[in-house]
Coordinates of C-alpha atoms in Angstrom, one line a residue:
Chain W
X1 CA 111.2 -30.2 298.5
X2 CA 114.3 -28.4 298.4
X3 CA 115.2 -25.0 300.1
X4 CA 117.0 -23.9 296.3
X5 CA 114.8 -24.8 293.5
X6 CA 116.3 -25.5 290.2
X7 CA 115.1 -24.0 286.5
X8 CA 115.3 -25.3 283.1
X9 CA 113.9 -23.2 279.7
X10 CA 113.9 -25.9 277.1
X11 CA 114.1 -24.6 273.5
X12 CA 112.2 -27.6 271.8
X13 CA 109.3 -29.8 272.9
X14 CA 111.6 -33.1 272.6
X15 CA 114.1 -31.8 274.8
X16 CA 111.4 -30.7 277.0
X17 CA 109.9 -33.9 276.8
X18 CA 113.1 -36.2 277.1
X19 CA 113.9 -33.9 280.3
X20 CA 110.8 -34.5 282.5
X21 CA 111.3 -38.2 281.3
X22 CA 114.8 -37.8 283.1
X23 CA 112.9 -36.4 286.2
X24 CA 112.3 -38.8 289.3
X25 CA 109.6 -36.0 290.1
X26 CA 109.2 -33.1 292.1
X27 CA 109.3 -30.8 289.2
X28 CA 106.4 -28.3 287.9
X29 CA 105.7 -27.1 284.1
X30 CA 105.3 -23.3 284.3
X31 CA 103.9 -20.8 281.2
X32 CA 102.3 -18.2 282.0
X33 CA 101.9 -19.0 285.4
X34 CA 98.5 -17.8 286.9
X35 CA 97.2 -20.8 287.9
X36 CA 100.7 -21.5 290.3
X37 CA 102.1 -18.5 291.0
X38 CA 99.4 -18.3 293.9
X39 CA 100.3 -21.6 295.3
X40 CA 103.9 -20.4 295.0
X41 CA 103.6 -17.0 296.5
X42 CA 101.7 -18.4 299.7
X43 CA 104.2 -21.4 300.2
X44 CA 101.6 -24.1 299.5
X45 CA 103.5 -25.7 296.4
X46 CA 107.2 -25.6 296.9
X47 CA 108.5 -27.6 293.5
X48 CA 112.2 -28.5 293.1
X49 CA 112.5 -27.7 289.8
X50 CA 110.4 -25.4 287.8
X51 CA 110.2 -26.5 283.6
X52 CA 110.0 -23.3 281.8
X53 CA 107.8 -24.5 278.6
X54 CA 107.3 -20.4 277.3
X55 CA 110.3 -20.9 274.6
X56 CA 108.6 -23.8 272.8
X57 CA 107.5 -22.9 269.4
X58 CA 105.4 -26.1 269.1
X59 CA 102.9 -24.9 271.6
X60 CA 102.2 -22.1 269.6
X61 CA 100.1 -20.7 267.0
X62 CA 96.0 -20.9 265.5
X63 CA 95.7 -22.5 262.4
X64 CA 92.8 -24.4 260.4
X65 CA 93.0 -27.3 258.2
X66 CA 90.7 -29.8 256.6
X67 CA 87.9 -28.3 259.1
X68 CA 89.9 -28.3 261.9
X69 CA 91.5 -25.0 264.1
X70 CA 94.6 -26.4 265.5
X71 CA 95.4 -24.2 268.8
X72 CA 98.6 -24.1 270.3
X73 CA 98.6 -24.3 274.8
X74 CA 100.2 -21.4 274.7
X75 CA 97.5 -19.5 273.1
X76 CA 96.7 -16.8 275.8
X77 CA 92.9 -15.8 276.6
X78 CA 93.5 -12.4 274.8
X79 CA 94.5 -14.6 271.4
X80 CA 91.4 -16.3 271.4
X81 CA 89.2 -13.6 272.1
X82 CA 90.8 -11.5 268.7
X83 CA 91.6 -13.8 266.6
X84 CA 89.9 -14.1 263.6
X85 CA 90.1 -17.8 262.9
X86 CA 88.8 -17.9 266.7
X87 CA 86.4 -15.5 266.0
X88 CA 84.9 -17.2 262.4
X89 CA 84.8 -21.2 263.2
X90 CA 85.3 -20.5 266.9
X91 CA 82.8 -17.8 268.3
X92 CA 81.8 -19.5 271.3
X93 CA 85.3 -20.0 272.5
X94 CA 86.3 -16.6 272.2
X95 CA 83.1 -15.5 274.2
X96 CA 83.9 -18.3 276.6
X97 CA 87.2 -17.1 276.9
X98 CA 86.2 -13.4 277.1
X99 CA 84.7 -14.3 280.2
X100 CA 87.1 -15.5 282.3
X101 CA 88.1 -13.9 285.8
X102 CA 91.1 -12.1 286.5
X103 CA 90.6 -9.0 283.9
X104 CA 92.7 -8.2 281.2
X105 CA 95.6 -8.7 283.1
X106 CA 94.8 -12.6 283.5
X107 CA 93.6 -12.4 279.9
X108 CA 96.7 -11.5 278.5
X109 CA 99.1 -14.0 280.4
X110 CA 96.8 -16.7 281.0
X111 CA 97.3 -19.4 278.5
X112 CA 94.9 -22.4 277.1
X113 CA 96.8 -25.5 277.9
X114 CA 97.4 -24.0 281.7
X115 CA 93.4 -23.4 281.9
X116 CA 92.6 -27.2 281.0
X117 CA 95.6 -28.8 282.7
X118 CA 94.2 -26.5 286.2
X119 CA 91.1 -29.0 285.7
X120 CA 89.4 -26.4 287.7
X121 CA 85.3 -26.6 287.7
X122 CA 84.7 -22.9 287.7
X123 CA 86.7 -22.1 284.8
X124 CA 84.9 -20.9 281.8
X125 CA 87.1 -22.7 278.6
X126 CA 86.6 -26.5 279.1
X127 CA 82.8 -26.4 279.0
X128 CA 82.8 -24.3 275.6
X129 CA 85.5 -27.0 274.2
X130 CA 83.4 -29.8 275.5
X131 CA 80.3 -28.7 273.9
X132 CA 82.4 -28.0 270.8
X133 CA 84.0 -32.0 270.9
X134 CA 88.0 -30.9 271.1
X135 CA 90.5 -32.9 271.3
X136 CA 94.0 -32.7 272.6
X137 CA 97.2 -33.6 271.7
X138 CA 99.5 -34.6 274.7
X139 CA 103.8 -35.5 274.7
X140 CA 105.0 -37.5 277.2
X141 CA 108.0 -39.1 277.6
X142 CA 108.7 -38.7 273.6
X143 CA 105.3 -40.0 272.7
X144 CA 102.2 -37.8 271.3
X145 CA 98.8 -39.4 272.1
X146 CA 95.7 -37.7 270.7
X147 CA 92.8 -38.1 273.0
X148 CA 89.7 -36.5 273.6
X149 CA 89.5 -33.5 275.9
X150 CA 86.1 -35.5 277.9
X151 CA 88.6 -38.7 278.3
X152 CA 91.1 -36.5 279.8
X153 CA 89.3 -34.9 282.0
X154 CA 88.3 -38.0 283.4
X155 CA 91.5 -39.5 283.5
X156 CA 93.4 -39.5 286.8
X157 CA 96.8 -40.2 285.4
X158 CA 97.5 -38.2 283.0
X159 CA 99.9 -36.8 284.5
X160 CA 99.8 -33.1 282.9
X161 CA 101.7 -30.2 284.3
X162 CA 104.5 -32.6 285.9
X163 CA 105.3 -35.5 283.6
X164 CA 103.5 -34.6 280.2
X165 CA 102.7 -31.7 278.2
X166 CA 99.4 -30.8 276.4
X167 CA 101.0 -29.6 273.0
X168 CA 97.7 -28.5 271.0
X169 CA 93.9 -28.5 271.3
X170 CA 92.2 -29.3 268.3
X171 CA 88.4 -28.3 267.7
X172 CA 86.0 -28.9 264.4
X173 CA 84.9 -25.8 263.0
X174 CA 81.9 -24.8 264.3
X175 CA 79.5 -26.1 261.2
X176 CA 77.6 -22.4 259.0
X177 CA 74.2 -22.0 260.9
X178 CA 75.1 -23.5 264.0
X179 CA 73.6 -22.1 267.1
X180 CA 75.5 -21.4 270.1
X181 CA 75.8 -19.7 273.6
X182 CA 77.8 -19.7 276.9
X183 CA 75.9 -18.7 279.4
X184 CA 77.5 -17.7 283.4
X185 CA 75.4 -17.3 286.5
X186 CA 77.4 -14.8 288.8
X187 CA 76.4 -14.4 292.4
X188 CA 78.3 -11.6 292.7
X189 CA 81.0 -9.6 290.6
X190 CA 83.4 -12.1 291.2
X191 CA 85.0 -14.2 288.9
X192 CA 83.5 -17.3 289.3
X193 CA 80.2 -19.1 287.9
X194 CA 77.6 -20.3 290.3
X195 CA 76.7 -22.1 287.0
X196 CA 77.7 -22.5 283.8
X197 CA 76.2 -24.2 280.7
X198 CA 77.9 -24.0 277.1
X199 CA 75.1 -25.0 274.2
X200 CA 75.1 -25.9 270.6
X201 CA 72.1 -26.6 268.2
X202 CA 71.3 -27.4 264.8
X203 CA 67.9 -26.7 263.6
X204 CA 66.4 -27.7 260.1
X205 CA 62.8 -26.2 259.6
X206 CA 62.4 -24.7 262.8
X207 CA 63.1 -28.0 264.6
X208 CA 66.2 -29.2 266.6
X209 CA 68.4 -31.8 264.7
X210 CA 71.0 -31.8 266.6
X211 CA 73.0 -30.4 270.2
X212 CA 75.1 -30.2 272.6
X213 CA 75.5 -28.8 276.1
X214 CA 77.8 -28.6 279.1
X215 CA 77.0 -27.7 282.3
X216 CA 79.9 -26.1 284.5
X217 CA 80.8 -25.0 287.8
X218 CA 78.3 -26.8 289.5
X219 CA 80.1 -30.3 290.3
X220 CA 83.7 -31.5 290.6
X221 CA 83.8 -32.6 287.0
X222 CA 81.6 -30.8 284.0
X223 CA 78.8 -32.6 283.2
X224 CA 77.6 -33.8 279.9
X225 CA 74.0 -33.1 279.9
X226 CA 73.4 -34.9 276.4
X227 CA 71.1 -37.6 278.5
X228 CA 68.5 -34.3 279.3
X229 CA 68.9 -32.2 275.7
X230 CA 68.1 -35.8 273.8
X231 CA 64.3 -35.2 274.4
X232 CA 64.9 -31.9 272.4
X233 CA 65.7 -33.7 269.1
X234 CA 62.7 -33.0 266.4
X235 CA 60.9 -30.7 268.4
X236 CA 60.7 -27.2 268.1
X237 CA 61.9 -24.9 270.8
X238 CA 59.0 -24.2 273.0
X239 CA 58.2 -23.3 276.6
X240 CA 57.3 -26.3 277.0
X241 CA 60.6 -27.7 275.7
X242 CA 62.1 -25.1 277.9
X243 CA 60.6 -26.0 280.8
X244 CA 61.0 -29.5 280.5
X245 CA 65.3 -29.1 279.8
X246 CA 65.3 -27.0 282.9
X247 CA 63.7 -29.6 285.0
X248 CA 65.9 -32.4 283.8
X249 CA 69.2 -31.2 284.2
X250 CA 69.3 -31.1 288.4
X251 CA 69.1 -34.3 288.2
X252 CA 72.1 -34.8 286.3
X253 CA 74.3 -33.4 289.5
X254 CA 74.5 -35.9 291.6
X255 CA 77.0 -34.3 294.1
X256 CA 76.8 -30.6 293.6
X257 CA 79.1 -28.0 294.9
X258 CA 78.1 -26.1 297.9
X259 CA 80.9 -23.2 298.2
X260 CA 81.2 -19.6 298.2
X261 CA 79.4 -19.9 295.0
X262 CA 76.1 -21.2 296.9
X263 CA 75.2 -24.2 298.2
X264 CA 74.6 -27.3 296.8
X265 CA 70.6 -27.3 296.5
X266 CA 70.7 -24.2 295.2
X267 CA 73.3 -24.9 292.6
X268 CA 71.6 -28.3 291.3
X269 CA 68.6 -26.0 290.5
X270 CA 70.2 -22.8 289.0
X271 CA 71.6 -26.2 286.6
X272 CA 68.2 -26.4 284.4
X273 CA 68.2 -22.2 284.9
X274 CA 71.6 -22.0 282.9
X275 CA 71.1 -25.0 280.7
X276 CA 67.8 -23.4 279.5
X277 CA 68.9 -19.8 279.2
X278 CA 71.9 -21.3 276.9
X279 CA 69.9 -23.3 274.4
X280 CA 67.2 -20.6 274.4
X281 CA 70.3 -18.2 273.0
X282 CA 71.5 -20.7 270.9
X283 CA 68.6 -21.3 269.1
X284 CA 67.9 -17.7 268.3
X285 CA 71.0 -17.5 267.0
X286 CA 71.2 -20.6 265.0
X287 CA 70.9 -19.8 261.1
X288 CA 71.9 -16.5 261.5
X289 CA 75.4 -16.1 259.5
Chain R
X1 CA 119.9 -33.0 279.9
X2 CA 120.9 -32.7 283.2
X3 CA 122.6 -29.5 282.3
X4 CA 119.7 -27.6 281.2
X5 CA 118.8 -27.2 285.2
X6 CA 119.9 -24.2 286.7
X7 CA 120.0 -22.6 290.1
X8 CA 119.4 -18.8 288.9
X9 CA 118.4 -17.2 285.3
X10 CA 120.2 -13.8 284.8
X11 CA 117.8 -12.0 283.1
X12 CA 117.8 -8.8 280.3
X13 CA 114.6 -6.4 281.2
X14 CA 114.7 -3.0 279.7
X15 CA 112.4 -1.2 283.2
X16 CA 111.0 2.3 282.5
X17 CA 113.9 2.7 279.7
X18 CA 116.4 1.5 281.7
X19 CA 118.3 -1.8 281.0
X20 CA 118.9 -4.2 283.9
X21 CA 121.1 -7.5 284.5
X22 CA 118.9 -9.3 287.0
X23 CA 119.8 -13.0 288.8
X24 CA 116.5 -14.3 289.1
X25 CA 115.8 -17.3 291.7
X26 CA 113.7 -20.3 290.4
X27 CA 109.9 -19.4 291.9
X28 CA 110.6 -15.3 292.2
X29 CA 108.1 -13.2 291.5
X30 CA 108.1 -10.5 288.7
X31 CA 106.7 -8.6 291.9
X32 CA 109.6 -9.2 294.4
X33 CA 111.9 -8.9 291.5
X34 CA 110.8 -5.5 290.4
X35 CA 110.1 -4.5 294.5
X36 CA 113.4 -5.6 296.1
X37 CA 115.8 -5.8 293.4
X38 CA 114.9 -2.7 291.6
X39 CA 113.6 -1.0 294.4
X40 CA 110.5 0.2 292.8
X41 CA 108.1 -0.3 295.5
X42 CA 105.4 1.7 293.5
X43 CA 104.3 -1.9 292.2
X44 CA 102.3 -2.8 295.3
X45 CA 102.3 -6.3 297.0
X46 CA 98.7 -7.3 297.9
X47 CA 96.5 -10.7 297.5
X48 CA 99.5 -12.6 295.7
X49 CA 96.6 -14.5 294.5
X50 CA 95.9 -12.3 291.2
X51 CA 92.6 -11.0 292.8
X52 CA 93.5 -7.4 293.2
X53 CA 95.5 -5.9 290.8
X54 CA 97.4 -3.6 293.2
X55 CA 101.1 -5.5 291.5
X56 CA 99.8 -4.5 287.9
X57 CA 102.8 -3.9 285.5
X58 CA 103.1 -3.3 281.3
X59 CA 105.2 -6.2 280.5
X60 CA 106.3 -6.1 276.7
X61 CA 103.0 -3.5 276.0
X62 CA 100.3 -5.8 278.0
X63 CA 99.5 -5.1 281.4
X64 CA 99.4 -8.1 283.7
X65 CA 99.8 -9.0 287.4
X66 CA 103.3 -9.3 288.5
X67 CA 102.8 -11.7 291.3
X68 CA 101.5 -13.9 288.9
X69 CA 104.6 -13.9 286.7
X70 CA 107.6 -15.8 287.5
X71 CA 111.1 -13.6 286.9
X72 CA 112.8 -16.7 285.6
X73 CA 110.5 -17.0 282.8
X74 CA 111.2 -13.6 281.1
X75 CA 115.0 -14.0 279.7
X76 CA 114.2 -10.7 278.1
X77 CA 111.5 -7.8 278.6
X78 CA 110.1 -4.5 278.2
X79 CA 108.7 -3.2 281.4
X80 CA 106.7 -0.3 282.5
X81 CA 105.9 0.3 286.2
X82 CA 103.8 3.2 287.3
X83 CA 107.2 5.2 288.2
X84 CA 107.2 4.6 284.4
X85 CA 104.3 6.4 283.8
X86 CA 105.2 10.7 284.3
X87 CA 106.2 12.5 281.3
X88 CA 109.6 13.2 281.0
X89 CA 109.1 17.1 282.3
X90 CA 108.1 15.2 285.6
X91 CA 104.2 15.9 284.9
X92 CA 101.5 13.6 285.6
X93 CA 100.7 11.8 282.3
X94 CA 97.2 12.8 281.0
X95 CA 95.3 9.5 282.3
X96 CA 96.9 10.2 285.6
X97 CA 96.1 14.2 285.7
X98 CA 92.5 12.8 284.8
X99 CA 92.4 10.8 287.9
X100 CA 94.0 13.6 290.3
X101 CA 90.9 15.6 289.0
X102 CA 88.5 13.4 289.5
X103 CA 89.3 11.8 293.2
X104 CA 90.1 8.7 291.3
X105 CA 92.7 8.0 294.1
X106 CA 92.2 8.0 297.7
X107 CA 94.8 5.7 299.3
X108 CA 96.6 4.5 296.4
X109 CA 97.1 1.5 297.2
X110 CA 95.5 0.1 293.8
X111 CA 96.5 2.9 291.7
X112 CA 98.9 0.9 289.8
X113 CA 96.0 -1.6 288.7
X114 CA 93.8 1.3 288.0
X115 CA 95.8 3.4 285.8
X116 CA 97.7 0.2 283.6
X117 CA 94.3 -1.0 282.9
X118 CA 92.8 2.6 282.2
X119 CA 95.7 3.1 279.4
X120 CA 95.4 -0.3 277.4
X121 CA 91.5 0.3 277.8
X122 CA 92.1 3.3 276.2
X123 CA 94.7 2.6 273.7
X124 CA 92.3 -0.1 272.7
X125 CA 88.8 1.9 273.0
X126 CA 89.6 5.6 273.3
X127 CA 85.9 6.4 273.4
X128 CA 84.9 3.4 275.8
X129 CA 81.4 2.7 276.8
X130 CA 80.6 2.4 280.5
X131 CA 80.4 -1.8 280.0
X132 CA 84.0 -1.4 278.5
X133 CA 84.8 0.4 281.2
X134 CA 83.5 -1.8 283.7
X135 CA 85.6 -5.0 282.0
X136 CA 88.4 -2.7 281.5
X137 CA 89.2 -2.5 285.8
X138 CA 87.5 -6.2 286.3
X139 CA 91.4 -7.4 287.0
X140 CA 91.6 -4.5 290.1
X141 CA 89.8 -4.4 293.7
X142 CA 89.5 -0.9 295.1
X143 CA 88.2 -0.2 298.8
X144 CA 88.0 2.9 299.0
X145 CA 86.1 4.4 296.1
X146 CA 83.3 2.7 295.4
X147 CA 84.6 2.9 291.8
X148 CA 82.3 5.6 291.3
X149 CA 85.0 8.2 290.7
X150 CA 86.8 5.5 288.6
X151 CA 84.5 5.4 286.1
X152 CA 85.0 9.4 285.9
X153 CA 88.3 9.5 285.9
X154 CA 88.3 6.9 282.7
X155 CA 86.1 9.0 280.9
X156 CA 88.1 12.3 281.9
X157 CA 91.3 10.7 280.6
X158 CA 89.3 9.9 277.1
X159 CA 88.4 13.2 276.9
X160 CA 91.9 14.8 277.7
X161 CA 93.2 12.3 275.3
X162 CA 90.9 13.1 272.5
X163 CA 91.7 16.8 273.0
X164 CA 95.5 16.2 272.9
X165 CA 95.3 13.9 270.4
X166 CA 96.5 15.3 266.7
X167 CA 98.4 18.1 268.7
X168 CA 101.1 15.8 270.3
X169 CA 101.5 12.1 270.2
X170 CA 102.2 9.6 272.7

């Protein structure tokens, strides 16, 4: 570390880019800077050189194309949560996003590539952009990869936040009719989940073709539940389809949290309780335009 | 590209109308910047972790926590701090009259969360519901209210706001 930090402000992501290449390490990416500002303030990350990434115009920006919304890291929560491409092919990351901690002041600094590059397991985006199959485009060292957003998150070297930069986040449009929710457990009126579950279903006839569902804040990494939702396909949603989803998702956290948030038992169970209260309000509001 | 590292940024902000020349340090605060180089110690220091609120500032027309923001990273930027807020007769602004009234502050400590986030709640929703309201504050901690007279003094300030409103704006 070094007593007098040093700064750089970048104006374009292959200067950006070719710098931290230059880098022997010790340096940080900054945007917004919620997520670090608190391991500044308190001494507990002392970088040598902070990379100011706010000036690049590549990171920027919501756009669809060919059925895809491109969405730019900087993107702040408050973006997503108003804008109307967001809002049409998007819905259930704006909700997701709307629900973050923090309040509107986090909201409107706060930005989309800093969320997913915090790898945090009680934030509220990554399980909505799971569910929803993004992807991400990453520079590093001059090179953009396209990879997707579950690979990353299980990859320990990607080296986000020091050595590369997550440029864009790229998400299908959410197909007309599908059903979707994001549902939070909240032990208190904090910001965290106890549990968290982000859902998406397709039904045909009253019975379920198709879904998706992510479970949140209840191990170190977000779990894809697909292995427990796969008994769902062709049947209609029941209580007995209910009940059974429930019951099969604890099962899927093999090393739960036990935190502030509650303890581990407790948080493998309230698992199936989110996972069912999700797909129950995405199937009521799947085919509904 | 050795030469794009620096050892300070000097800085533009434009503070409660007032243009400032600022050398911000790599890793400052928006907080200490505005606390100790402006010397406007109405901006309260409290978590530094972005739990309270109490360091709440309108940076270019959005409120957000100034702990949370590094100096550096603004080259240039509007601010408003709650020595911003008074009209310029010296008179409580109407939001802040509506929370004299109603016991909205006690100690004051969070008063600069509270009132930041009442404005852009109501700038946004000027007759909010009590949900609105109760996402509006999220970003603040208060101990000594029990929010109660929060909520009222919201509401007052949409009311005063409504009245005024047609009469005389801003």
């Amino acid at each position: 570390m070094s007593l007098y930090p040093s700064f750089a402000r970048p104006n374009s992501l292959a200067q950006a880019s070719e710098l931290l290449a230059g880098l022997s390490g010790g340096s940080v990416i900054i945007a917004g800077g919620q997520e670090i500002m608190p391991y500044i303030n308190h001494g507990a990350m002392q970088p040598d050189i902070y990379i100011d990434i706010g000036g690049l115009k590549e990171l920027r920006g919501i756009s669809e194309a060919d059925g895809v919304v491109s969405i730019g890291a900087l993107t702040v929560h408050r973006e997503l949560q108003g804008n109307a491409i967001v809002a049409e092919k998007l819905p259930m990351l704006a909700d997701a996003a709307s629900r973050a901690g923090g309040g509107r002041q986090v909201h409107n600094r706060a930005t989309l590539g800093g969320n997913l590059v915090a790898m945090h397991p009680l934030y509220d985006i990554a399980p909505a952009l799971l569910a929803l199959g993004a992807e991400v485009e990453l520079v590093k060292a001059g090179e953009t990869r396209r990879t997707s957003l579950a690979a990353l998150m299980h990859e320990t070297s990607h080296g986000l936040g020091s050595e590369a930069i997550l440029v864009r986040v790229l998400v299908p449009a959410m197909a007309a009719g599908t059903g979707w929710a994001y549902e939070k457990l909240k032990l208190s009126g904090g910001a965290y989940g106890s549990a968290n579950a982000a859902a998406t279903v397709q039904l045909d006839a009253g019975r379920i073709t198709a879904a998706t569902l992510m479970i949140g804040a209840v191990a170190d990494r977000i779990i894809d539940a697909a292995a427990a939702v796969q008994g769902l396909i062709g049947q209609a949603w029941t209580a007995a389809a209910a009940e059974q989803l429930e019951l099969r998702c604890p099962a899927l956290v093999k090393q739960p949290l036990s935190d502030q948030q509650g303890s581990g038992e407790w948080r493998q169970a309230m698992a199936g309780v989110v996972a069912r209260r999700a797909m129950a309000a995405a199937v009521a509001r799947a085919g509904q335009k | 590209m050795d030469d794009l590292l620096v050892q300070s940024v000097l800085v533009q902000w434009r503070v409660n109308g007032k243009l400032h020349e600022i050398e911000a340090m790599p890793g400052m605060s928006l907080l200490d910047a505005v606390r100790e180089q402006l010397g406007l110690t109405g901006t309260h220091m409290g978590c530094q972790t972005g739990h309270c609120g109490a360091c709440t500032v309108m940076l270019d027309g959005r409120i957000v926590k100034s702990c949370l923001t590094q100096a550096a990273t603004l080259p240039r930027a509007e601010i408003v701090t709650i020595e911003g807020l008074k009209r310029a007769d010296g008179t409580l602004n109407p939001v802040q009259q509506a929370f004299w009234d109603e016991a909205g502050f006690q100690c004051g400590y969070c008063a600069p969360g509270m009132l930041l986030s009442a404005m852009e709640l109501l700038a946004e929703h000027p007759e909010p519901t009590d949900a609105q309201i109760d996402t509006g504050l999220a970003g603040n901690l208060c101990r000594c209210t029990g929010y109660r007279s929060l909520v009222r003094a919201v509401k007052a300030a949409a009311r005063k706001l409504q009245d005024t409103s047609g009469q005389t704006p801003g």
